[in-house]
Coordinates of C-alpha atoms in Angstrom, one line a residue:
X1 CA 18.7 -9.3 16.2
X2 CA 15.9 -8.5 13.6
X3 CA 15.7 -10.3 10.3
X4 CA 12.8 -8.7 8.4
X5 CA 13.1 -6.6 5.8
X6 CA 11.5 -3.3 5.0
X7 CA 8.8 -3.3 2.3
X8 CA 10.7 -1.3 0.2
X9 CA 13.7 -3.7 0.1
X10 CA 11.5 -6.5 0.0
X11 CA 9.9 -5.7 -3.5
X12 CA 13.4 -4.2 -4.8
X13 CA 14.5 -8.1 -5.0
X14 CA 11.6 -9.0 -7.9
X15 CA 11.8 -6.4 -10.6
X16 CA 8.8 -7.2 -13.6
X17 CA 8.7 -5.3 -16.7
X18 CA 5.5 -4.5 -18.5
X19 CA 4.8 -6.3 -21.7
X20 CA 1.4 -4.5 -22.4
X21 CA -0.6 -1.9 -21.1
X22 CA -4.2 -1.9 -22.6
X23 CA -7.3 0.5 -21.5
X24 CA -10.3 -1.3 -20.9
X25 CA -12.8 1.2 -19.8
X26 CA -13.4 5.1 -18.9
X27 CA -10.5 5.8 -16.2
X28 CA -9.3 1.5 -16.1
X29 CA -6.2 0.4 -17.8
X30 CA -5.1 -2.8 -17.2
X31 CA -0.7 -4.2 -17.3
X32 CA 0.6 -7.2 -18.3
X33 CA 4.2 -7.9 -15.6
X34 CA 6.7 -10.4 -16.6
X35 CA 10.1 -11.1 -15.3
X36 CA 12.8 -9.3 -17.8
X37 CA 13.9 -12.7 -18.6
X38 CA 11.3 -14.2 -18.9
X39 CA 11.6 -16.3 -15.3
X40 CA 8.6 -18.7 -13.7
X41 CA 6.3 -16.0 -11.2
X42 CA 5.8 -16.8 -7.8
X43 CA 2.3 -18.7 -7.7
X44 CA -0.6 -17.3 -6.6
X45 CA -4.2 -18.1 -5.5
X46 CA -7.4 -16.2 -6.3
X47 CA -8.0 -13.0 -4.4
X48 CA -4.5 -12.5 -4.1
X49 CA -2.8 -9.1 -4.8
X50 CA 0.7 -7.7 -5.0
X51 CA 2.6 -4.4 -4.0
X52 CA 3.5 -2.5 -6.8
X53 CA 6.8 0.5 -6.4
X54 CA 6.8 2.8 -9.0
X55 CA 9.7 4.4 -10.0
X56 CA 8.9 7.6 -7.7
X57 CA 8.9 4.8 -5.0
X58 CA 5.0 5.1 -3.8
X59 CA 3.5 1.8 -3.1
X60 CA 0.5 0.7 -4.3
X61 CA -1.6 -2.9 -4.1
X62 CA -3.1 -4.6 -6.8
X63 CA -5.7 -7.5 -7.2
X64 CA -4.1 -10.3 -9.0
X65 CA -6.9 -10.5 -12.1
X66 CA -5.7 -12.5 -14.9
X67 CA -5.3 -16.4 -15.3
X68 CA -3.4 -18.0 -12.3
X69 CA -2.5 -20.9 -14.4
X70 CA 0.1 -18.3 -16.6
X71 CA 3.1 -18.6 -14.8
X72 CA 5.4 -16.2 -16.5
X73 CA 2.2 -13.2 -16.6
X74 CA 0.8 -11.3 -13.8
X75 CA -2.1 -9.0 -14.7
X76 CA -3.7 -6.1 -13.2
X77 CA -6.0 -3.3 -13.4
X78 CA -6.1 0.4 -12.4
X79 CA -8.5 2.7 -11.7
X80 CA -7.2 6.6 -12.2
X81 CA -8.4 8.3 -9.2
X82 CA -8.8 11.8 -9.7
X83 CA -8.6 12.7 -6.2
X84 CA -5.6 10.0 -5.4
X85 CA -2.2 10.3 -4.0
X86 CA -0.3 10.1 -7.2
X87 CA -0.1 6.4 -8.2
X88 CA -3.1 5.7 -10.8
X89 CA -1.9 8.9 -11.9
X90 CA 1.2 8.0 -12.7
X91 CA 0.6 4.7 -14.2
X92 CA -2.4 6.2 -16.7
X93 CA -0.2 9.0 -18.3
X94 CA 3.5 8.2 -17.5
X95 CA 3.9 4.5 -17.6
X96 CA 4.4 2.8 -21.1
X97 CA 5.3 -0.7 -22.2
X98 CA 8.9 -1.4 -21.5
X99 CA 9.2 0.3 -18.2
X100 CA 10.5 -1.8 -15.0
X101 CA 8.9 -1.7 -11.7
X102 CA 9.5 -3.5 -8.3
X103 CA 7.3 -5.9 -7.0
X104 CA 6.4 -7.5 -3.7
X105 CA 4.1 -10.3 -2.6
X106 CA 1.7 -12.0 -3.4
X107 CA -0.1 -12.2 -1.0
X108 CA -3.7 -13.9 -0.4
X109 CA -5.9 -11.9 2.6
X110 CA -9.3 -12.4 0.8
X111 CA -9.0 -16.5 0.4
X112 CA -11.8 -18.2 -1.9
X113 CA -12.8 -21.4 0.8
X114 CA -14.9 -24.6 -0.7
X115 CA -18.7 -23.8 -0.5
X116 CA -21.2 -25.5 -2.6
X117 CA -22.4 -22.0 -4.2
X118 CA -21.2 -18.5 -4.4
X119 CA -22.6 -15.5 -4.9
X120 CA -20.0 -12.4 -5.6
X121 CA -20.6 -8.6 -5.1
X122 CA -18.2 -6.3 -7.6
X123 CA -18.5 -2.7 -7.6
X124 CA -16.5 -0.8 -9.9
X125 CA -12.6 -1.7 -9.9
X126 CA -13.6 -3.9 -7.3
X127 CA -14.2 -6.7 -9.6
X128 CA -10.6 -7.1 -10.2
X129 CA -9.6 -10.1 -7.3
X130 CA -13.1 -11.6 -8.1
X131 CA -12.6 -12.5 -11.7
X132 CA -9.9 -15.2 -11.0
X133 CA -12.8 -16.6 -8.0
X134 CA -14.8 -17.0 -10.7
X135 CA -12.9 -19.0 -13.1
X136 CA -11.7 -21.2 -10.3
X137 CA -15.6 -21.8 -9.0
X138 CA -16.7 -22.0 -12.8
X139 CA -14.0 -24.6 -13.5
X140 CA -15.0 -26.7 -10.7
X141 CA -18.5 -26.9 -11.3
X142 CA -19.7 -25.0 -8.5
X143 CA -22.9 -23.1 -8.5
X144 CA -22.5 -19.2 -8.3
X145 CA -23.7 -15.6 -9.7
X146 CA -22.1 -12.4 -10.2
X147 CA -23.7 -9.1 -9.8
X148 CA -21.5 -6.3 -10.8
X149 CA -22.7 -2.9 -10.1
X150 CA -21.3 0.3 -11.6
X151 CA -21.7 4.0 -12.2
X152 CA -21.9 3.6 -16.3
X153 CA -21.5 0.7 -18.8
X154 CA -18.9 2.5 -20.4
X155 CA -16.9 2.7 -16.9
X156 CA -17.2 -1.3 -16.1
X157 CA -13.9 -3.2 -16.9
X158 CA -13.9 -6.9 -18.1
X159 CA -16.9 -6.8 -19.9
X160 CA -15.9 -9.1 -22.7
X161 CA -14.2 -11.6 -20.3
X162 CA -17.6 -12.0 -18.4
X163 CA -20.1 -12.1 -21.4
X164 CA -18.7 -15.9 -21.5
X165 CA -20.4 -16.5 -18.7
X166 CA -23.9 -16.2 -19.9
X167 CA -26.5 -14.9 -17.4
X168 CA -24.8 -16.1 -14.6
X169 CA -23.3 -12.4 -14.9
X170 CA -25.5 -9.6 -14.3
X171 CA -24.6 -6.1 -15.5
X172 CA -26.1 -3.1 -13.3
X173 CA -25.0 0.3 -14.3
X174 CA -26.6 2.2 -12.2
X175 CA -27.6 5.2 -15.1
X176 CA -29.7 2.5 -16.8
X177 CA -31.2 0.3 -13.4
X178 CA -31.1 3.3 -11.3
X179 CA -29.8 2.2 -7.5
X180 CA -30.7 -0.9 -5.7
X181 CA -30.3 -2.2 -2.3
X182 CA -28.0 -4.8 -0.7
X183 CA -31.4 -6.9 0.5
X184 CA -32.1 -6.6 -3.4
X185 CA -28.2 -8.4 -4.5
X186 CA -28.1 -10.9 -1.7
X187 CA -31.3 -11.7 -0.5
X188 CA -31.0 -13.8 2.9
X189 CA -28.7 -16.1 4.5
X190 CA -27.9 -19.4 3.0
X191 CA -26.3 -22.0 4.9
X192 CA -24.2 -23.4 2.0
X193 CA -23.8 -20.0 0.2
X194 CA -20.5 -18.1 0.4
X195 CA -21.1 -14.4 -0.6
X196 CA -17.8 -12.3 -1.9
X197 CA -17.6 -8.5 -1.6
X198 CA -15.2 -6.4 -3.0
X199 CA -16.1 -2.5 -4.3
X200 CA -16.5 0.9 -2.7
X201 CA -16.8 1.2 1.0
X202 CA -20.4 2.4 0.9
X203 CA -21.0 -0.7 -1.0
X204 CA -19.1 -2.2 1.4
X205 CA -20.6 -0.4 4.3
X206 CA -24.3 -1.2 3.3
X207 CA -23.4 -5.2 2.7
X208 CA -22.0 -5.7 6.3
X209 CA -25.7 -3.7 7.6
X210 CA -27.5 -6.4 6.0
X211 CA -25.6 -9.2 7.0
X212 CA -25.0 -8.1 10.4
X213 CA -27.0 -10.9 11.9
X214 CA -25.3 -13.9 9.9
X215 CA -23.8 -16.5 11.1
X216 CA -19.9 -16.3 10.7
X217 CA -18.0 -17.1 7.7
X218 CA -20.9 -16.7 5.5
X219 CA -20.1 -12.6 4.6
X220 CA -16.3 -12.2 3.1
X221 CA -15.1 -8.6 2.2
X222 CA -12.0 -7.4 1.2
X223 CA -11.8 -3.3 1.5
X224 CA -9.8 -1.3 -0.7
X225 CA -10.0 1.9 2.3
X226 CA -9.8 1.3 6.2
X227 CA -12.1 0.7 8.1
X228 CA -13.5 3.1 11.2
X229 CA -13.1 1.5 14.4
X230 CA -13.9 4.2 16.5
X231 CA -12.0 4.8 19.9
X232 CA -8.7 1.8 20.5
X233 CA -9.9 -0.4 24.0
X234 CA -7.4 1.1 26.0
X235 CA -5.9 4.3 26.1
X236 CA -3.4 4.1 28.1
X237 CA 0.2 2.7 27.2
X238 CA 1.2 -1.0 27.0
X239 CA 4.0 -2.9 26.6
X240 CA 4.9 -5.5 23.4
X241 CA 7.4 -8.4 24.4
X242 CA 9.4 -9.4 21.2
X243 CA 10.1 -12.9 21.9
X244 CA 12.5 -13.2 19.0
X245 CA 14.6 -10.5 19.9
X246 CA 14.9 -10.3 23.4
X247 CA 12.8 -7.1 23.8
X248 CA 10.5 -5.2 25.6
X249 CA 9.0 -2.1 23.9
X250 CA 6.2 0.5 25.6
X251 CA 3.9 1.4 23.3
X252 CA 2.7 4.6 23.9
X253 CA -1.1 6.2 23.2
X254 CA -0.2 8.1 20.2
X255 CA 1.9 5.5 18.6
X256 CA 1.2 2.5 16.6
X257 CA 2.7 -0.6 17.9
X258 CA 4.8 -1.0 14.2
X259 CA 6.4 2.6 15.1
X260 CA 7.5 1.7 18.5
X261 CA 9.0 -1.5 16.8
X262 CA 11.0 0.2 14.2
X263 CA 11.7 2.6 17.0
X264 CA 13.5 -0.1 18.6
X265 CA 15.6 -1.3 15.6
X266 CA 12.8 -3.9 14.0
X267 CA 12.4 -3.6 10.4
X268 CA 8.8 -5.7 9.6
X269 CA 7.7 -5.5 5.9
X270 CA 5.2 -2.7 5.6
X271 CA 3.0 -1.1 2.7
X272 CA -0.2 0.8 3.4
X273 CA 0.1 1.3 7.7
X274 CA -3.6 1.2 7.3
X275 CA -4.3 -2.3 7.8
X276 CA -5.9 -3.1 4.4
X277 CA -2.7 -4.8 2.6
X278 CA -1.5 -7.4 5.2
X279 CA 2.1 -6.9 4.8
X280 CA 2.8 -6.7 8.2
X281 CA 1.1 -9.4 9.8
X282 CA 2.9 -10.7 12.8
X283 CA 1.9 -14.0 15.0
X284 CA 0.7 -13.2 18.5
X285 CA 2.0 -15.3 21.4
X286 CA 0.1 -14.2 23.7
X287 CA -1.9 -11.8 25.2
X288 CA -5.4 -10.4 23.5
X289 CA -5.0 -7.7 20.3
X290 CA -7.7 -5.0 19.9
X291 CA -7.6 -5.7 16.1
X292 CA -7.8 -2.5 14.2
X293 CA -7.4 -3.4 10.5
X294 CA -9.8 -4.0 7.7
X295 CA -8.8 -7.6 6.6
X296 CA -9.5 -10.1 9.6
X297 CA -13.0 -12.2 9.5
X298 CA -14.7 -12.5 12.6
X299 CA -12.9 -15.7 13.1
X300 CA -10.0 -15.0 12.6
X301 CA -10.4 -11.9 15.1
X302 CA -11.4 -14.3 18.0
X303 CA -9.0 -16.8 17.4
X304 CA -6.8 -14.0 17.8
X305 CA -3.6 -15.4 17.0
X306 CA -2.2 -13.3 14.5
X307 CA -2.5 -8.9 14.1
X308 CA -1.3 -5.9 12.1
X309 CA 0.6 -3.6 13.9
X310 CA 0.6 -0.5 11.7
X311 CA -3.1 -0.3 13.4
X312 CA -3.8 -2.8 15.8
X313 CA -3.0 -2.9 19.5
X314 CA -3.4 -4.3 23.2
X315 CA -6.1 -4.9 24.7
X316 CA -4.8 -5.1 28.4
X317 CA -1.0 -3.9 29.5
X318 CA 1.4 -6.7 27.4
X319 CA 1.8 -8.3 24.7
X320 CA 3.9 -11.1 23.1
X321 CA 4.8 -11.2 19.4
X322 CA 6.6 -13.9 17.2
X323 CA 9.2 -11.1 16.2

């Protein structure tokens, strides 16, 4: 018999209430979450982020970007995407101080691993999940630099926070230094230099050209859109043994492998069924995945021990999953 819960279940268990709701730049605001009664949060480590349901139950994900050491605060940011699905929308011009949502998570797919210096890539909103890197790697003495890159000064959230820094931070609006290139942000390949992406997926796009030839682990990106993997291995159907429950689905061409679960009575927590959130990570038993998400490293990926099945699927006719 199945155990998980839906996602929407899931995050109906933690309901935090917004103590403030501040705008920090054109089209950003940020929220302040606390438990109604003021309750301990669920820890959380840098580059983690949480699913937010609004009341109109769409489900979004947020980088975690205040300080991890408040236990009773969570804070995040928002951009208001004009051409979005309804949620930054909603939260800009509808949601005020007072108001409860549901929560889920958090959860950490963009981990910030020991290095002895760190360089970090922020475009836009995308510095939100780097901000509490920074104070981590700042606190422990570590060497690093930030470039954050944006469209206009007046669009580029956290300002203030980051002036602390000194010129470890460097500003780049693009209508004042004009456009640059990732060979002019990161330079080449260090050895004992970790480099941390996050931003739009052209930035995104552009880093992963130059660093194609790196050695692994080096390059870490977290991607706020999926990812285009072009064409699945195989086309043809498979099937997916689900060692915990005693069955055997077929998965067929045109579905994903986390429909023909539900299809056969599994609830796994979901959010995006993109592969960018993580939610539904399942352990693989056995068999090879053809991994289809946005989130896994390279290492990760040929360890192949873990997948996402709202995208991901087989690479040969069976799979066994820890479900």
């Amino acid at each position: 018999m199945f155990t998980e819960e839906n996602s929407q279940s899931y995050a109906s268990e933690t309901k935090l209430v917004v103590t403030a709701k501040k705008q920090l730049a054109d089209r950003v605001v940020s929220l302040n979450l606390a438990h109604p009664t003021g309750r301990r949060l669920p820890d959380w480590t840098p580059g983690s982020h949480i699913d937010v349901v609004l009341p109109s139950g769409i489900n979004r994900q947020y980088s975690l970007c205040g300080d991890r050491w408040d236990a009773h605060t969570y804070r995040i940011a928002v951009l208001h995407e004009r051409d979005g699905r309804g949620g930054s929308d909603f939260i800009h011009h509808e949601l005020t101080e007072g108001m409860t949502l549901a929560l889920g998570g958090p959860r950490n797919n963009f981990r910030l691993v020991p290095s002895e210096k760190y360089v970090f890539i922020a475009g836009g909103i995308g510095i939100t999940p780097l901000l509490p890197m920074i104070q981590q790697v700042h606190m422990m003495g570590a060497d690093w630099r930030l470039v954050y890159l944006g469209r206009e000064r007046r669009a580029m959230a956290f300002l203030d926070e980051l002036a602390a820094y000194g010129d470890r931070v460097m500003v780049m609006p693009k209508d004042q230094v004009g456009p640059c290139t990732a060979s002019d942000l990161i330079g080449p390949a260090s050895a004992d230099t970790k480099v941390y992406v996050c931003g739009p997926q052209r930035l995104l796009a552009a880093v992963e050209r130059h660093c194609a030839d790196w050695p692994p682990g080096l390059l870490r990106l977290e991607h706020f859109a999926a990812k285009s993997h072009g064409a699945p291995v195989r086309g043809a159907s498979f099937d997916v043994e689900l060692a915990r429950a005693g069955l055997t689905v077929t998965v067929q061409p045109e579905v994903s492998v986390l429909e023909a679960i539900q299809s056969a009575g599994g609830r796994l927590l979901t959010s995006c069924r993109e592969g960018t959130c993580g939610t539904c990570e399942v352990t693989v038993l056995d068999g090879q995945p053809d991994h289809r998400d946005s989130i896994l490293s390279d290492e990760d990926r040929a360890a192949g021990n873990c997948m996402f099945p709202c995208v991901s699927r087989s690479c040969g006719d069976r799979l066994v999953l820890d479900v």
